[in-house]
mmCIF file of C-alpha atoms in Angstrom:
data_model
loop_
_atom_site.group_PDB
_atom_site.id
_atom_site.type_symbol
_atom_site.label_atom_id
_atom_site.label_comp_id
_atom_site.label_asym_id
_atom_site.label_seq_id
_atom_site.Cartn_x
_atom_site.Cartn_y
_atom_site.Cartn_z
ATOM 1 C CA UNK A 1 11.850 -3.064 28.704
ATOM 2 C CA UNK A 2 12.441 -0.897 25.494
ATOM 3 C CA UNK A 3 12.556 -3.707 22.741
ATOM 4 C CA UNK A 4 14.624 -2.237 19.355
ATOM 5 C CA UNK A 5 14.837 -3.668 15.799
ATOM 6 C CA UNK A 6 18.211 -3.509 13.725
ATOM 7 C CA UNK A 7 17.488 -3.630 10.019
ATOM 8 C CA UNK A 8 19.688 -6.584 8.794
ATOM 9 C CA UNK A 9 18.126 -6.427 5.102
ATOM 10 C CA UNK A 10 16.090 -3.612 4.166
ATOM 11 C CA UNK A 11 14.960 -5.007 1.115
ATOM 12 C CA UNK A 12 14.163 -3.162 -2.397
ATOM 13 C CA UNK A 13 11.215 -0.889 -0.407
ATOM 14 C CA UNK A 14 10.465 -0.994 3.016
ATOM 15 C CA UNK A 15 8.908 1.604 4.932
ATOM 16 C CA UNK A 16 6.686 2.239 8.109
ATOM 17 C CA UNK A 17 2.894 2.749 7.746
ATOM 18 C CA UNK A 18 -0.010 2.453 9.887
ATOM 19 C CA UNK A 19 -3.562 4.277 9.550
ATOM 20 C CA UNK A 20 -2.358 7.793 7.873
ATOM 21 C CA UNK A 21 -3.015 10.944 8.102
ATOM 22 C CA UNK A 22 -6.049 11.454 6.650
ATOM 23 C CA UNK A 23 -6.923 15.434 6.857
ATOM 24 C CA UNK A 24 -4.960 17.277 5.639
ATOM 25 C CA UNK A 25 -4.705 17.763 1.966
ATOM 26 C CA UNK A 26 -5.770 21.025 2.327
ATOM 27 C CA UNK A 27 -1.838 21.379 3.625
ATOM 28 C CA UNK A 28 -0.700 19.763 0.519
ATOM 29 C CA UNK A 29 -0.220 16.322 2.560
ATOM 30 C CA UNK A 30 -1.730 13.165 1.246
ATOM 31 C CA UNK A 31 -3.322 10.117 3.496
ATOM 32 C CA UNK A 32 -0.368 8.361 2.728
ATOM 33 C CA UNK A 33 -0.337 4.970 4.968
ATOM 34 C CA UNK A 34 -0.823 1.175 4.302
ATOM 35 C CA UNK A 35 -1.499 0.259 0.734
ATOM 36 C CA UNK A 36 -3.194 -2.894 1.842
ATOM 37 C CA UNK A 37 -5.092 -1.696 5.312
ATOM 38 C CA UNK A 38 -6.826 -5.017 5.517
ATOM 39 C CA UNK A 39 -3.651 -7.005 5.444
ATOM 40 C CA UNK A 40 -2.239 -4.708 7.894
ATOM 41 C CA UNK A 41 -5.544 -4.524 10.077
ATOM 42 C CA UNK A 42 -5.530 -8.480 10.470
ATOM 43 C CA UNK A 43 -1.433 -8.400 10.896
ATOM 44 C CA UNK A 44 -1.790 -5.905 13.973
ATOM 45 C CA UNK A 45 -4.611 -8.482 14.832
ATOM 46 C CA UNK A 46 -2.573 -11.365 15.102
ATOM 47 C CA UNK A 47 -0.044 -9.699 16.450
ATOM 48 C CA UNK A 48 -1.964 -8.535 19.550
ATOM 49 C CA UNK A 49 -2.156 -4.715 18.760
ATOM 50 C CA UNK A 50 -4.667 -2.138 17.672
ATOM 51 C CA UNK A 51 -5.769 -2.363 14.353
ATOM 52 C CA UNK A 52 -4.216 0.887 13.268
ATOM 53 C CA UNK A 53 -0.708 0.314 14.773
ATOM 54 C CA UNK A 54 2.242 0.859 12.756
ATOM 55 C CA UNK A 55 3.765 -1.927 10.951
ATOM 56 C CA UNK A 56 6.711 -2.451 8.416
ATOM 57 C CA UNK A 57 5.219 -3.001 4.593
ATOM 58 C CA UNK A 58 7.671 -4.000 2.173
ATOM 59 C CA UNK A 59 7.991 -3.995 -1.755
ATOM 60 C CA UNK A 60 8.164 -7.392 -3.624
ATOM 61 C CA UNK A 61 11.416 -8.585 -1.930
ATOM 62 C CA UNK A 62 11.063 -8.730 1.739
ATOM 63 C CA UNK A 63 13.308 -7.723 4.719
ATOM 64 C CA UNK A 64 14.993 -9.224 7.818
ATOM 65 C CA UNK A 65 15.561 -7.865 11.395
ATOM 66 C CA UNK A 66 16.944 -8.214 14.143
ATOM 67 C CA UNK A 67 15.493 -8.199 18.043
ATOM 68 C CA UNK A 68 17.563 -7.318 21.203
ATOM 69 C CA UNK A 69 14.786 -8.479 23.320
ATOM 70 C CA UNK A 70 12.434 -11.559 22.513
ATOM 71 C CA UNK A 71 9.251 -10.322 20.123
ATOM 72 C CA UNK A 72 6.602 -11.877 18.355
ATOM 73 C CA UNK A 73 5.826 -10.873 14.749
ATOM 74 C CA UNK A 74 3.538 -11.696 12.845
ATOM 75 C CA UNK A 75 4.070 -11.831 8.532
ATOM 76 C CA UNK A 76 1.018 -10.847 6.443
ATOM 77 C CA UNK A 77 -0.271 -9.616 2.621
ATOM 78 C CA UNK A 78 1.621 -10.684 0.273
ATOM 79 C CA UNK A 79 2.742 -14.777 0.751
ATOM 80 C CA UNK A 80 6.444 -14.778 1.493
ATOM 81 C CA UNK A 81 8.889 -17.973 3.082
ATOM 82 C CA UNK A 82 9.974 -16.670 6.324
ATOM 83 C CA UNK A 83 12.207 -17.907 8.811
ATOM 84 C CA UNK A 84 14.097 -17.377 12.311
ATOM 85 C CA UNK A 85 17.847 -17.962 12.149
ATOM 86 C CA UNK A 86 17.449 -19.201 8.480
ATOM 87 C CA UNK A 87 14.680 -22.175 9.714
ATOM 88 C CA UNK A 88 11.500 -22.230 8.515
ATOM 89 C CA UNK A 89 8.535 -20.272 10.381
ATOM 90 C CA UNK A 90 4.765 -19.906 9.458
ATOM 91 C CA UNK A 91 3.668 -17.296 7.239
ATOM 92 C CA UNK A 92 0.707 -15.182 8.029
ATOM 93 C CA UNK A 93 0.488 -16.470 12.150
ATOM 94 C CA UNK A 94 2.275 -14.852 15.443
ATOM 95 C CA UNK A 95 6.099 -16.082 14.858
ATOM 96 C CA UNK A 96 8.225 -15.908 18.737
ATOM 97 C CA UNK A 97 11.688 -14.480 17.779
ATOM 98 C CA UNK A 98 14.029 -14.894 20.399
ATOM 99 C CA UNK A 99 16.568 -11.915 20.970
ATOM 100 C CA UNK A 100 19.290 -11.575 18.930
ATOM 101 C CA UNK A 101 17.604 -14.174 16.548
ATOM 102 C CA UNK A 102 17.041 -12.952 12.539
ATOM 103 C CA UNK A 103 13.619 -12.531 11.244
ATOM 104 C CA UNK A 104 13.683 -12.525 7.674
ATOM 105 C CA UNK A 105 10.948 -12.346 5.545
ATOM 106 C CA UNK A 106 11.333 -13.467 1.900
ATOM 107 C CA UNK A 107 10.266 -12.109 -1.647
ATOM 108 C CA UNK A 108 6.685 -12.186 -2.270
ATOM 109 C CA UNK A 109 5.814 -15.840 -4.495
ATOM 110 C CA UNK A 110 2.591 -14.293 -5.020
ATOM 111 C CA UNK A 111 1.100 -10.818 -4.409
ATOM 112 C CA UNK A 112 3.831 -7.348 -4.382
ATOM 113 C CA UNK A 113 3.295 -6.206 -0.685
ATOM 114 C CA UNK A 114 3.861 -8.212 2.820
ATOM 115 C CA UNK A 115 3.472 -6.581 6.335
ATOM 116 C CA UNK A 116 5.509 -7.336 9.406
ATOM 117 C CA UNK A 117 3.773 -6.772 12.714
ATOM 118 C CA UNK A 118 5.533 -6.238 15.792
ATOM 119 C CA UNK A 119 3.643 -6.788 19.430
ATOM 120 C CA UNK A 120 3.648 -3.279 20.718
ATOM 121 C CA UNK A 121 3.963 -1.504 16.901
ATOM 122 C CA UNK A 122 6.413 0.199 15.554
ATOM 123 C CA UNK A 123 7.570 3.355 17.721
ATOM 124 C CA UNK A 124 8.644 5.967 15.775
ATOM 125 C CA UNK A 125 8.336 9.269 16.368
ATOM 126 C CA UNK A 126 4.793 10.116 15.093
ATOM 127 C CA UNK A 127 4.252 13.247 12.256
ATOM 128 C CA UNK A 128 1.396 15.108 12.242
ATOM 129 C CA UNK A 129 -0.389 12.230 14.139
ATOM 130 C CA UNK A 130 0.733 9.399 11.893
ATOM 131 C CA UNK A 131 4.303 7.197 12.039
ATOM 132 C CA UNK A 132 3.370 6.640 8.291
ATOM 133 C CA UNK A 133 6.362 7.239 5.513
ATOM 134 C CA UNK A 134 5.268 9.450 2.781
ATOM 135 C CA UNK A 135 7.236 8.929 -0.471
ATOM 136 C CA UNK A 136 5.548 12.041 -1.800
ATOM 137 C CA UNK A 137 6.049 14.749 0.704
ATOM 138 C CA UNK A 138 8.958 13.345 2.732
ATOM 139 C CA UNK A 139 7.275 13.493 6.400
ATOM 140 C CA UNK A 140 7.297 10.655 8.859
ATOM 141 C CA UNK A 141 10.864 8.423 8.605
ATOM 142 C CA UNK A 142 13.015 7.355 5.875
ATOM 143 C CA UNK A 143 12.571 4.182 3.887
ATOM 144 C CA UNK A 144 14.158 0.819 6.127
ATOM 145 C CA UNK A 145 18.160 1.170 5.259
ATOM 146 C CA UNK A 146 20.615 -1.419 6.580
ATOM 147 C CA UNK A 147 21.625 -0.742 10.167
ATOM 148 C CA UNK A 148 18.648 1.608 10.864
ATOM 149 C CA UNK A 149 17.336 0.873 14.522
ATOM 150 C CA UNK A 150 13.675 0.790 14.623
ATOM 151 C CA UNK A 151 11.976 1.481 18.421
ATOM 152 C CA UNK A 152 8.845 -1.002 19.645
ATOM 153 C CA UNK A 153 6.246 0.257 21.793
ATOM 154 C CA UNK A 154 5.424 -1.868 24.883
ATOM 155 C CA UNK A 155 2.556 -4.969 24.531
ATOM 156 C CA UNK A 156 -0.781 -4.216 25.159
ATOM 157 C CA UNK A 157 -1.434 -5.286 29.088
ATOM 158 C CA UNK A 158 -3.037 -7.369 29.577
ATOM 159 C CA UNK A 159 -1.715 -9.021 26.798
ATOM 160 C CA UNK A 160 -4.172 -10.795 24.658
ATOM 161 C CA UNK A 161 -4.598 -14.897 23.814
ATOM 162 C CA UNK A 162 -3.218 -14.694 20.259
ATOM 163 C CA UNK A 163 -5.195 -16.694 17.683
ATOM 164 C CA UNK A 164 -2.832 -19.402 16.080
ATOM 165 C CA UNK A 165 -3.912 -17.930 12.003
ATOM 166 C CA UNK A 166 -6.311 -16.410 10.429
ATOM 167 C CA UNK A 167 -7.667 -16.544 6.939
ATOM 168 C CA UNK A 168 -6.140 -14.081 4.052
ATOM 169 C CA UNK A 169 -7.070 -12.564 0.484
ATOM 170 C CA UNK A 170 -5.010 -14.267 -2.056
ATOM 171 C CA UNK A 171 -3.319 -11.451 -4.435
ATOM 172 C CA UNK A 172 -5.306 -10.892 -7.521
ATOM 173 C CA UNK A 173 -4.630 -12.866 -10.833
ATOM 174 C CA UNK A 174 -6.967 -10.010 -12.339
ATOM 175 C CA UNK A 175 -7.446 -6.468 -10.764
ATOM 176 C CA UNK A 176 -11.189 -5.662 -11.250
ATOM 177 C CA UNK A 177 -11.738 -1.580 -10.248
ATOM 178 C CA UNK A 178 -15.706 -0.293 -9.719
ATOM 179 C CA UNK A 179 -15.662 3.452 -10.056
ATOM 180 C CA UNK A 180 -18.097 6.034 -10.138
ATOM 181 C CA UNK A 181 -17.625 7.969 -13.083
ATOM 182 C CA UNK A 182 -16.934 11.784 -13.007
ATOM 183 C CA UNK A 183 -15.657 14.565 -12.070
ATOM 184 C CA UNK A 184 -14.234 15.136 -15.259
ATOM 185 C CA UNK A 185 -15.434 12.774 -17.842
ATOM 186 C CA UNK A 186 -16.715 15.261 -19.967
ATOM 187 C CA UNK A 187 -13.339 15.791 -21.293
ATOM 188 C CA UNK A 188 -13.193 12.445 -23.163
ATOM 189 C CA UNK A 189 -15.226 11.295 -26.093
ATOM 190 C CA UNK A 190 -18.176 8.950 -25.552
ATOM 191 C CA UNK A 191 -15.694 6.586 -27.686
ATOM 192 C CA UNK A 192 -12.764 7.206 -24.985
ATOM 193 C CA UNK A 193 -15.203 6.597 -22.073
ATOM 194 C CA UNK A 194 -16.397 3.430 -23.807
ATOM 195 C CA UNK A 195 -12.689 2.322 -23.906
ATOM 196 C CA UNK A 196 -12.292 3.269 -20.445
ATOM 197 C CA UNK A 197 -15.423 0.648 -19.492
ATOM 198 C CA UNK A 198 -14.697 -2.086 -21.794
ATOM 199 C CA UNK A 199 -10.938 -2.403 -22.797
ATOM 200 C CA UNK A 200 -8.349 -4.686 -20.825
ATOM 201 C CA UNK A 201 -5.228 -2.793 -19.764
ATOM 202 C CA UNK A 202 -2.428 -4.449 -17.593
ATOM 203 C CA UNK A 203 -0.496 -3.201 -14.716
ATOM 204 C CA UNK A 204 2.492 -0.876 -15.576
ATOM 205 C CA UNK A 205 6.035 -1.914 -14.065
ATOM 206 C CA UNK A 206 6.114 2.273 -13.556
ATOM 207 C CA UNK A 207 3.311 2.253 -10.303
ATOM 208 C CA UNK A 208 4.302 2.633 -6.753
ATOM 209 C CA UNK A 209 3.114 3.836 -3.655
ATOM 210 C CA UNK A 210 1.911 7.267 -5.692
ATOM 211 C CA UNK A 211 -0.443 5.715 -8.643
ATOM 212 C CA UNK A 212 -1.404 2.601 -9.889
ATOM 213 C CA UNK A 213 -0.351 3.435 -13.414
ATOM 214 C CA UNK A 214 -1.906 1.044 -16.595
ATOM 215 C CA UNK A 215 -0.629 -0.017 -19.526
ATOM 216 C CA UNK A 216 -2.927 -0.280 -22.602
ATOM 217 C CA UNK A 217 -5.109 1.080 -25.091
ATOM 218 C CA UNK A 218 -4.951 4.981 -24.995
ATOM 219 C CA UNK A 219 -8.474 7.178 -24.142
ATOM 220 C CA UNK A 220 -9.447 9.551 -26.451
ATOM 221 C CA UNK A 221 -9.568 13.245 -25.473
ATOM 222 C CA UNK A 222 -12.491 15.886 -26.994
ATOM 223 C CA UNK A 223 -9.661 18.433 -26.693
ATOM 224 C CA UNK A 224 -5.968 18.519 -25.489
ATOM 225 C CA UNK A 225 -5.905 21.457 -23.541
ATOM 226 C CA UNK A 226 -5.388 20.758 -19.245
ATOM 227 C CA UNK A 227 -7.487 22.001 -16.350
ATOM 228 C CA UNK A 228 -6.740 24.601 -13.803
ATOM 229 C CA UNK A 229 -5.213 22.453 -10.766
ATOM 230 C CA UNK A 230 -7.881 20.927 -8.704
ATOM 231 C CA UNK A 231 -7.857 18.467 -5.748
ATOM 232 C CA UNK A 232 -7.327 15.380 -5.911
ATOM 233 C CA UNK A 233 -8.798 12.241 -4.072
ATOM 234 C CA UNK A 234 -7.751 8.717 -2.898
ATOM 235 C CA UNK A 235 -8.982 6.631 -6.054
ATOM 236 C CA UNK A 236 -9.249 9.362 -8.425
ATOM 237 C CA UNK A 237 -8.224 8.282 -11.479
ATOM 238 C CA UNK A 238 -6.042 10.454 -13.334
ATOM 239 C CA UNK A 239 -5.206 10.625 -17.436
ATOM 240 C CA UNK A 240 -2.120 12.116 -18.030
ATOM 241 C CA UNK A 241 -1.432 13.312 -21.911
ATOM 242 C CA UNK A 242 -0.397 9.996 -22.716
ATOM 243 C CA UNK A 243 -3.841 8.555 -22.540
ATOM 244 C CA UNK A 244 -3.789 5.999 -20.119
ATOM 245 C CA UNK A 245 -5.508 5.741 -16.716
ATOM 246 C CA UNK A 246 -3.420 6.366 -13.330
ATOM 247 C CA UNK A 247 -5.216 5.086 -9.934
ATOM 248 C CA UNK A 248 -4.139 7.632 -7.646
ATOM 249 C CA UNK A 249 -3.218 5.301 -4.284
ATOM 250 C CA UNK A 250 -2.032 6.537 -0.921
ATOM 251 C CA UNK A 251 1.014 8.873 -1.642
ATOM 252 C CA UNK A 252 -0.824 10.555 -4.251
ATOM 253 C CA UNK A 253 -0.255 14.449 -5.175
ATOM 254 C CA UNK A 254 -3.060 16.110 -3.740
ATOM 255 C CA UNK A 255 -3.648 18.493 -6.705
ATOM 256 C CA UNK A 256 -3.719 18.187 -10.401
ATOM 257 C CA UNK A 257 -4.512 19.349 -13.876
ATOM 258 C CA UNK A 258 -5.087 15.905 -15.564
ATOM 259 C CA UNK A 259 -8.678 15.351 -15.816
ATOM 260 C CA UNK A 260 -10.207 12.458 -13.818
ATOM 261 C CA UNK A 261 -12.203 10.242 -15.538
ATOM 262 C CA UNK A 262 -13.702 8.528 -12.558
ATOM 263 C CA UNK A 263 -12.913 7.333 -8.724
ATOM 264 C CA UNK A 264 -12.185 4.247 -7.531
ATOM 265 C CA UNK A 265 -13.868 3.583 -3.878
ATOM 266 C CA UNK A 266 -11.406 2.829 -1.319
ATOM 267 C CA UNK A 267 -12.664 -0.286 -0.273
ATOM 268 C CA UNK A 268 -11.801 -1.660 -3.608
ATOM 269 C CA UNK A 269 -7.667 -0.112 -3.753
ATOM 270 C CA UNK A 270 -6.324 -3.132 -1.441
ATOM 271 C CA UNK A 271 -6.258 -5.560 -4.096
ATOM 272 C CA UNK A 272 -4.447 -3.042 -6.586
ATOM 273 C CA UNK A 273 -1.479 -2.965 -3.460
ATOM 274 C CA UNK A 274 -0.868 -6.404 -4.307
ATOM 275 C CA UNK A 275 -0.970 -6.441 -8.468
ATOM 276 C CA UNK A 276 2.180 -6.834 -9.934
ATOM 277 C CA UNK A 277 3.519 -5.873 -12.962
ATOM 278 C CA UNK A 278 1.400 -7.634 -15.652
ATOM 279 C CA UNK A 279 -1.463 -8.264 -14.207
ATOM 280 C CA UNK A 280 -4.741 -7.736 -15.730
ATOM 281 C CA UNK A 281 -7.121 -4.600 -15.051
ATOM 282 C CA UNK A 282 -10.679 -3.669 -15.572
ATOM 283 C CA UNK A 283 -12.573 -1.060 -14.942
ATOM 284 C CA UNK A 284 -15.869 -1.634 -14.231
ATOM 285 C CA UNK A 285 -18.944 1.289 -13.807
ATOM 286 C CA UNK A 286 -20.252 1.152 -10.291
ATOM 287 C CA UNK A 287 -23.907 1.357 -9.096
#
């Protein structure tokens, strides 16, 4: 049975992302895939499926879909009301949709990001080993649009006993970053690396899947000259001329002349998937 999803409501930004494609930046082509892996990891949990299968994440506003065959999905990340043929259904715990039947997750009430497992993942095509969307470079498919048909891969056999819930990381209500300074902090004053460690800045209404970008106080620069282009890594964060700090996240250019102050770890980017607009930021000098 070849089970297929008809976008109903693609929402303001929904794409497909699993695992990534971690490398090959030396192509030009970032990791790209889930902003939140540990909201996707337990989704694809729930849902019955590997860890690392592909799953819908959308942006702030939800989606809804549509089955031809019976599925079970499971809603995760950011908190959202979802129902099944417009009555209520749990959030964050294996929902049955029957066929036909419209799944439709909400807009986030807390949190930016939510992730829609399927049983059997989503089955696109995969790109250079990954079914992930990459805003940056274009590979892997297009963003959800109304109409689109989305393929599901067959259940795991034997299918698994799916655990009723399980528990979830509330979004932030402040975004606290560890980095390890370097490679290029030489290029700010010991003033604009104080400012750096000790100043509050806010989430920008500008970020996206690309950079976390921060609004507040702006670092000071020994000189205003750039660098040659150099790599860039998952974390790094970037100053651009204006002065303030850009977390690179998972579409992120994989070269640039901005200098980086310091690098986030990855283990510490899921929460900035889920801090909206607003919300307070720290960075903090790692051990």
């Amino acid at each position: 049975m070849s089970v297929k999803l008809t976008v109903v409501r693609p929402g303001a930004l929904t794409t497909v992302q699993d695992a990534g494609r971690p490398g090959h930046a030396h192509l030009g082509v970032p990791r790209s895939g889930a902003l939140d892996a540990p909201a996707m990891r337990l989704a694809n949990r729930l849902a019955g499926n590997p860890e690392g299968a592909a799953v819908l994440e959308t942006t702030l506003t939800g989606c809804a879909l549509r089955p031809d065959h019976p599925v079970t999905v499971v809603v995760g990340g950011a908190p959202c009301p979802v129902t099944v043929d417009g009555r209520p259904a749990p959030w964050g715990a294996p929902v049955h949709v029957p066929a036909g039947s419209v799944l439709d997750a909400g807009p986030a009430t807390r949190g930016l990001r939510s992730y829609l497992a399927v049983t059997g993942g989503i089955a696109v095509d995969p790109v250079l080993g990954s079914r992930a969307t990459d805003l940056l470079s274009g590979l892997g498919p297009a963003p959800l649009a109304e109409g689109a048909v989305l393929p599901v891969g067959a259940p795991p056999v034997p299918s698994p006993a799916l655990p009723a819930a399980a528990p979830w990381l509330a979004p932030p209500t402040e975004l606290v970053l560890p980095v390890h300074l370097g490679p290029r902090t030489d290029r700010f004053t010991p003033a604009g690396v104080r400012t750096f460690l000790s100043a509050s800045f806010t989430v920008s209404s500008h970020s996206n899947r690309i950079g976390l970008r921060t609004e507040g106080p702006s670092l000071e620069r020994e000189s205003a000259g750039e660098l040659p282009s150099e790599g860039m890594v998952l974390g790094a964060v970037q100053v651009p001329p204006d002065g303030r700090p850009v977390v690179f996240l998972h579409d992120h250019p994989t070269t640039g002349g901005y200098p980086v102050i310091a690098v986030v770890a990855e283990e510490s980017l899921a929460a900035a998937a889920q801090a909206v607009p607003g919300t307070p930021v720290r960075f903090t000098a790692g051990r």
